[in-house]
PDB file of C-alpha atoms in Angstrom:
ATOM      1  CA  UNK A1470       8.282   2.772   5.054  1.00 85.00           C
ATOM      2  CA  UNK A1471       8.386   6.351   3.743  1.00 89.00           C
ATOM      3  CA  UNK A1472       5.635   8.494   2.303  1.00 90.00           C
ATOM      4  CA  UNK A1473       5.956   9.359  -1.376  1.00 85.00           C
ATOM      5  CA  UNK A1474       2.804  11.483  -1.674  1.00 85.00           C
ATOM      6  CA  UNK A1475       0.698  13.205   0.977  1.00 87.00           C
ATOM      7  CA  UNK A1476      -2.802  14.495   0.303  1.00 87.00           C
ATOM      8  CA  UNK A1477      -4.041  15.961   3.571  1.00 88.00           C
ATOM      9  CA  UNK A1478      -7.494  17.440   4.006  1.00 83.00           C
ATOM     10  CA  UNK A1479      -9.856  14.533   3.387  1.00 82.00           C
ATOM     11  CA  UNK A1480     -11.919  13.014   6.189  1.00 79.00           C
ATOM     12  CA  UNK A1481     -10.792   9.588   7.362  1.00 76.00           C
ATOM     13  CA  UNK A1482     -14.159   8.162   6.338  1.00 80.00           C
ATOM     14  CA  UNK A1483     -13.789   9.247   2.690  1.00 83.00           C
ATOM     15  CA  UNK A1484     -13.933   6.437   0.127  1.00 85.00           C
ATOM     16  CA  UNK A1485     -10.453   5.532  -1.192  1.00 80.00           C
ATOM     17  CA  UNK A1486     -11.480   5.787  -4.855  1.00 80.00           C
ATOM     18  CA  UNK A1487     -12.796   9.337  -4.357  1.00 86.00           C
ATOM     19  CA  UNK A1488      -9.558  10.449  -2.694  1.00 85.00           C
ATOM     20  CA  UNK A1489      -7.521   8.734  -5.440  1.00 82.00           C
ATOM     21  CA  UNK A1490      -9.564  10.461  -8.149  1.00 83.00           C
ATOM     22  CA  UNK A1491      -8.958  13.826  -6.431  1.00 86.00           C
ATOM     23  CA  UNK A1492      -5.223  13.133  -6.178  1.00 85.00           C
ATOM     24  CA  UNK A1493      -5.010  12.186  -9.858  1.00 84.00           C
ATOM     25  CA  UNK A1494      -6.552  15.502 -10.881  1.00 84.00           C
ATOM     26  CA  UNK A1495      -3.994  17.476  -8.876  1.00 81.00           C
ATOM     27  CA  UNK A1496      -0.567  18.246 -10.322  1.00 67.00           C
ATOM     28  CA  UNK A1497       2.338  16.007  -9.429  1.00 67.00           C
ATOM     29  CA  UNK A1498       0.545  12.770  -8.602  1.00 77.00           C
ATOM     30  CA  UNK A1499       0.575   9.620 -10.655  1.00 77.00           C
ATOM     31  CA  UNK A1500       0.097   5.974  -9.786  1.00 75.00           C
ATOM     32  CA  UNK A1501       2.958   3.657 -10.789  1.00 69.00           C
ATOM     33  CA  UNK A1502       1.975   1.184 -13.487  1.00 70.00           C
ATOM     34  CA  UNK A1503       1.291  -2.171 -11.882  1.00 66.00           C
ATOM     35  CA  UNK A1504      -1.105  -0.802  -9.227  1.00 70.00           C
ATOM     36  CA  UNK A1505      -3.833  -3.453  -8.906  1.00 78.00           C
ATOM     37  CA  UNK A1506      -6.782  -4.081  -6.645  1.00 82.00           C
ATOM     38  CA  UNK A1507      -7.111  -7.500  -4.997  1.00 87.00           C
ATOM     39  CA  UNK A1508      -9.431 -10.141  -6.418  1.00 87.00           C
ATOM     40  CA  UNK A1509     -12.933 -10.080  -4.971  1.00 87.00           C
ATOM     41  CA  UNK A1510     -14.439 -13.277  -3.603  1.00 86.00           C
ATOM     42  CA  UNK A1511     -11.020 -14.764  -2.775  1.00 84.00           C
ATOM     43  CA  UNK A1512      -9.186 -15.094   0.531  1.00 82.00           C
ATOM     44  CA  UNK A1513      -7.381 -11.838   1.244  1.00 81.00           C
ATOM     45  CA  UNK A1514      -6.412 -11.253   4.884  1.00 84.00           C
ATOM     46  CA  UNK A1515      -3.115 -12.672   6.110  1.00 83.00           C
ATOM     47  CA  UNK A1516      -4.925 -14.346   9.018  1.00 83.00           C
ATOM     48  CA  UNK A1517      -6.621 -16.585   6.425  1.00 86.00           C
ATOM     49  CA  UNK A1518      -3.237 -17.962   5.337  1.00 83.00           C
ATOM     50  CA  UNK A1519      -0.927 -20.082   7.495  1.00 80.00           C
ATOM     51  CA  UNK A1520       1.441 -23.042   7.018  1.00 78.00           C
ATOM     52  CA  UNK A1521      -1.556 -25.411   7.014  1.00 82.00           C
ATOM     53  CA  UNK A1522      -3.763 -23.191   4.828  1.00 84.00           C
ATOM     54  CA  UNK A1523      -1.648 -22.030   1.899  1.00 85.00           C
ATOM     55  CA  UNK A1524      -3.053 -20.259  -1.168  1.00 86.00           C
ATOM     56  CA  UNK A1525      -4.661 -22.739  -3.546  1.00 87.00           C
ATOM     57  CA  UNK A1526      -5.033 -20.510  -6.622  1.00 88.00           C
ATOM     58  CA  UNK A1527      -3.113 -17.768  -8.384  1.00 90.00           C
ATOM     59  CA  UNK A1528      -5.780 -15.275  -7.297  1.00 90.00           C
ATOM     60  CA  UNK A1529      -5.407 -16.230  -3.615  1.00 89.00           C
ATOM     61  CA  UNK A1530      -1.615 -15.972  -3.873  1.00 89.00           C
ATOM     62  CA  UNK A1531      -1.879 -12.531  -5.483  1.00 89.00           C
ATOM     63  CA  UNK A1532      -4.273 -11.419  -2.719  1.00 88.00           C
ATOM     64  CA  UNK A1533      -1.904 -12.710  -0.029  1.00 88.00           C
ATOM     65  CA  UNK A1534       0.991 -10.666  -1.490  1.00 87.00           C
ATOM     66  CA  UNK A1535      -1.303  -7.623  -1.869  1.00 87.00           C
ATOM     67  CA  UNK A1536      -2.312  -7.958   1.792  1.00 88.00           C
ATOM     68  CA  UNK A1537       1.337  -8.158   2.875  1.00 86.00           C
ATOM     69  CA  UNK A1538       2.098  -4.906   1.029  1.00 84.00           C
ATOM     70  CA  UNK A1539      -0.959  -3.254   2.588  1.00 86.00           C
ATOM     71  CA  UNK A1540       0.276  -4.296   6.049  1.00 86.00           C
ATOM     72  CA  UNK A1541       3.576  -2.452   5.417  1.00 84.00           C
ATOM     73  CA  UNK A1542       1.604   0.667   4.479  1.00 85.00           C
ATOM     74  CA  UNK A1543      -0.547   0.392   7.613  1.00 87.00           C
ATOM     75  CA  UNK A1544       2.630  -0.045   9.678  1.00 86.00           C
ATOM     76  CA  UNK A1545       4.079   3.164   8.225  1.00 87.00           C
ATOM     77  CA  UNK A1546       0.953   5.040   9.331  1.00 89.00           C
ATOM     78  CA  UNK A1547       1.167   3.400  12.767  1.00 89.00           C
ATOM     79  CA  UNK A1548       4.786   4.516  13.172  1.00 89.00           C
ATOM     80  CA  UNK A1549       3.894   8.027  11.992  1.00 91.00           C
ATOM     81  CA  UNK A1550       1.105   8.314  14.587  1.00 90.00           C
ATOM     82  CA  UNK A1551       3.270   6.771  17.318  1.00 88.00           C
ATOM     83  CA  UNK A1552       6.018   9.279  16.591  1.00 89.00           C
ATOM     84  CA  UNK A1553       3.810  12.409  16.485  1.00 90.00           C
ATOM     85  CA  UNK A1554       1.267  12.721  19.289  1.00 90.00           C
ATOM     86  CA  UNK A1555      -0.433  15.632  17.518  1.00 93.00           C
ATOM     87  CA  UNK A1556      -1.698  13.129  14.914  1.00 92.00           C
ATOM     88  CA  UNK A1557      -3.326  10.830  17.478  1.00 88.00           C
ATOM     89  CA  UNK A1558      -6.088  13.021  18.815  1.00 87.00           C
ATOM     90  CA  UNK A1559      -8.752  15.409  17.699  1.00 86.00           C
ATOM     91  CA  UNK A1560      -7.443  18.648  16.255  1.00 87.00           C
ATOM     92  CA  UNK A1561      -9.046  22.039  16.685  1.00 90.00           C
ATOM     93  CA  UNK A1562      -6.754  23.826  14.251  1.00 92.00           C
ATOM     94  CA  UNK A1563      -8.232  25.162  11.011  1.00 92.00           C
ATOM     95  CA  UNK A1564      -8.289  22.572   8.174  1.00 89.00           C
ATOM     96  CA  UNK A1565      -5.481  24.313   6.268  1.00 91.00           C
ATOM     97  CA  UNK A1566      -3.255  24.228   9.377  1.00 94.00           C
ATOM     98  CA  UNK A1567      -4.133  20.575   9.994  1.00 93.00           C
ATOM     99  CA  UNK A1568      -3.016  19.732   6.463  1.00 92.00           C
ATOM    100  CA  UNK A1569       0.275  21.534   6.977  1.00 95.00           C
ATOM    101  CA  UNK A1570       0.856  19.711  10.281  1.00 95.00           C
ATOM    102  CA  UNK A1571       0.248  16.320   8.635  1.00 94.00           C
ATOM    103  CA  UNK A1572       2.554  17.162   5.738  1.00 94.00           C
ATOM    104  CA  UNK A1573       5.290  18.411   8.110  1.00 96.00           C
ATOM    105  CA  UNK A1574       5.043  15.240  10.214  1.00 95.00           C
ATOM    106  CA  UNK A1575       5.347  13.069   7.085  1.00 95.00           C
ATOM    107  CA  UNK A1576       8.384  15.035   5.887  1.00 95.00           C
ATOM    108  CA  UNK A1577      10.071  14.739   9.281  1.00 94.00           C
ATOM    109  CA  UNK A1578       9.199  11.027   9.428  1.00 93.00           C
ATOM    110  CA  UNK A1579      10.841  10.493   6.016  1.00 93.00           C
ATOM    111  CA  UNK A1580      13.921  12.466   7.069  1.00 93.00           C
ATOM    112  CA  UNK A1581      14.282  10.367  10.225  1.00 90.00           C
ATOM    113  CA  UNK A1582      13.859   7.136   8.210  1.00 88.00           C
ATOM    114  CA  UNK A1583      16.634   8.215   5.821  1.00 90.00           C
ATOM    115  CA  UNK A1584      19.110   9.623   8.366  1.00 89.00           C
ATOM    116  CA  UNK A1585      18.901   7.402  11.441  1.00 85.00           C
ATOM    117  CA  UNK A1586      20.682   4.062  11.240  1.00 78.00           C
ATOM    118  CA  UNK A1587      18.312   2.677  13.889  1.00 79.00           C
ATOM    119  CA  UNK A1588      14.925   4.296  14.364  1.00 76.00           C
ATOM    120  CA  UNK A1589      13.983   3.825  18.043  1.00 74.00           C
ATOM    121  CA  UNK A1590      10.266   3.906  17.310  1.00 76.00           C
ATOM    122  CA  UNK A1591      10.499   1.279  14.590  1.00 66.00           C
ATOM    123  CA  UNK A1592       9.622  -2.141  15.979  1.00 51.00           C
ATOM    124  CA  UNK A1593       9.270  -3.587  12.510  1.00 43.00           C
ATOM    125  CA  UNK A1594      12.212  -5.282  10.813  1.00 36.00           C
ATOM    126  CA  UNK A1595      13.307  -3.668   7.571  1.00 39.00           C
ATOM    127  CA  UNK A1596      10.997  -4.743   4.781  1.00 38.00           C
ATOM    128  CA  UNK A1597      11.878  -4.215   1.161  1.00 33.00           C
ATOM    129  CA  UNK A1598       8.891  -3.475  -1.061  1.00 33.00           C
ATOM    130  CA  UNK A1599      10.028  -3.228  -4.669  1.00 31.00           C
ATOM    131  CA  UNK A1600       8.382  -0.578  -6.776  1.00 35.00           C
ATOM    132  CA  UNK A1601       7.557  -1.016 -10.422  1.00 36.00           C
ATOM    133  CA  UNK A1602       9.515   1.178 -12.823  1.00 38.00           C
ATOM    134  CA  UNK A1603       7.950   2.311 -16.022  1.00 41.00           C
ATOM    135  CA  UNK A1604       4.979   4.272 -17.171  1.00 45.00           C
ATOM    136  CA  UNK A1605       2.533   5.893 -14.784  1.00 46.00           C
ATOM    137  CA  UNK A1606      -1.235   6.073 -14.670  1.00 47.00           C
ATOM    138  CA  UNK A1607      -2.721   9.552 -14.868  1.00 48.00           C
ATOM    139  CA  UNK A1608      -6.420   8.726 -15.005  1.00 49.00           C
ATOM    140  CA  UNK A1609      -8.820   6.001 -13.890  1.00 49.00           C
ATOM    141  CA  UNK A1610     -10.851   4.048 -16.389  1.00 54.00           C
ATOM    142  CA  UNK A1611     -12.379   0.605 -16.514  1.00 54.00           C
ATOM    143  CA  UNK A1612     -10.446  -1.691 -18.800  1.00 60.00           C
ATOM    144  CA  UNK A1613     -10.469  -5.414 -19.490  1.00 70.00           C
ATOM    145  CA  UNK A1614      -6.781  -5.042 -20.335  1.00 67.00           C
ATOM    146  CA  UNK A1615      -5.983  -4.217 -16.703  1.00 68.00           C
ATOM    147  CA  UNK A1616      -7.886  -7.291 -15.556  1.00 76.00           C
ATOM    148  CA  UNK A1617      -6.069  -9.514 -18.049  1.00 79.00           C
ATOM    149  CA  UNK A1618      -2.718  -8.017 -17.006  1.00 76.00           C
ATOM    150  CA  UNK A1619      -3.490  -8.625 -13.328  1.00 81.00           C
ATOM    151  CA  UNK A1620      -4.536 -12.206 -14.146  1.00 86.00           C
ATOM    152  CA  UNK A1621      -1.289 -12.792 -16.041  1.00 85.00           C
ATOM    153  CA  UNK A1622       0.793 -11.309 -13.211  1.00 85.00           C
ATOM    154  CA  UNK A1623      -1.061 -13.390 -10.614  1.00 86.00           C
ATOM    155  CA  UNK A1624      -0.523 -16.568 -12.648  1.00 89.00           C
ATOM    156  CA  UNK A1625       3.209 -15.866 -13.090  1.00 88.00           C
ATOM    157  CA  UNK A1626       3.611 -15.166  -9.350  1.00 87.00           C
ATOM    158  CA  UNK A1627       1.639 -18.347  -8.527  1.00 88.00           C
ATOM    159  CA  UNK A1628       3.697 -20.538 -10.884  1.00 89.00           C
ATOM    160  CA  UNK A1629       6.975 -19.204  -9.486  1.00 88.00           C
ATOM    161  CA  UNK A1630       5.821 -19.766  -5.881  1.00 87.00           C
ATOM    162  CA  UNK A1631       4.544 -23.290  -6.645  1.00 85.00           C
ATOM    163  CA  UNK A1632       7.888 -24.242  -8.231  1.00 86.00           C
ATOM    164  CA  UNK A1633       9.808 -23.021  -5.152  1.00 84.00           C
ATOM    165  CA  UNK A1634       7.291 -24.359  -2.627  1.00 80.00           C
ATOM    166  CA  UNK A1635       7.052 -27.856  -4.110  1.00 76.00           C
ATOM    167  CA  UNK A1636      10.798 -28.132  -4.717  1.00 73.00           C
ATOM    168  CA  UNK A1637      11.350 -28.501  -0.977  1.00 64.00           C
TER     169      UNK A1637
END
């Protein structure tokens, strides 16, 4: 629930891939290996999954886990905006100042998350999202290898879940 990289200055309506491409060309930013997009044409949103409607394929299971991780990210932004009123409304500061304000709020948010035993604004139970150690991605390119790797990871996750789920 902490921010590891802040790139302030883009409009909220900017396409994610364009912002990512910009971040990759700046110094100091890299995407951890194992960063995958969800499968298209498969169930994705957590509301589509429930005890009576479990994932039925490896791709659906992967998408469910991807959606859970995305919810944690959205929660971090929600807590950030709840904590700092200046981030909730329209700003009339110059763009450069706005970027500095956003960065300062993120830094203070991270400091609070590290120092306070109980964060009064945090209504979310601690969630542990494990990162992937290893190499990093420094550029974006289309590759069948990434698709095959995602498929293999999804299948392994699915098989492990099915073994645990059906063992009950």
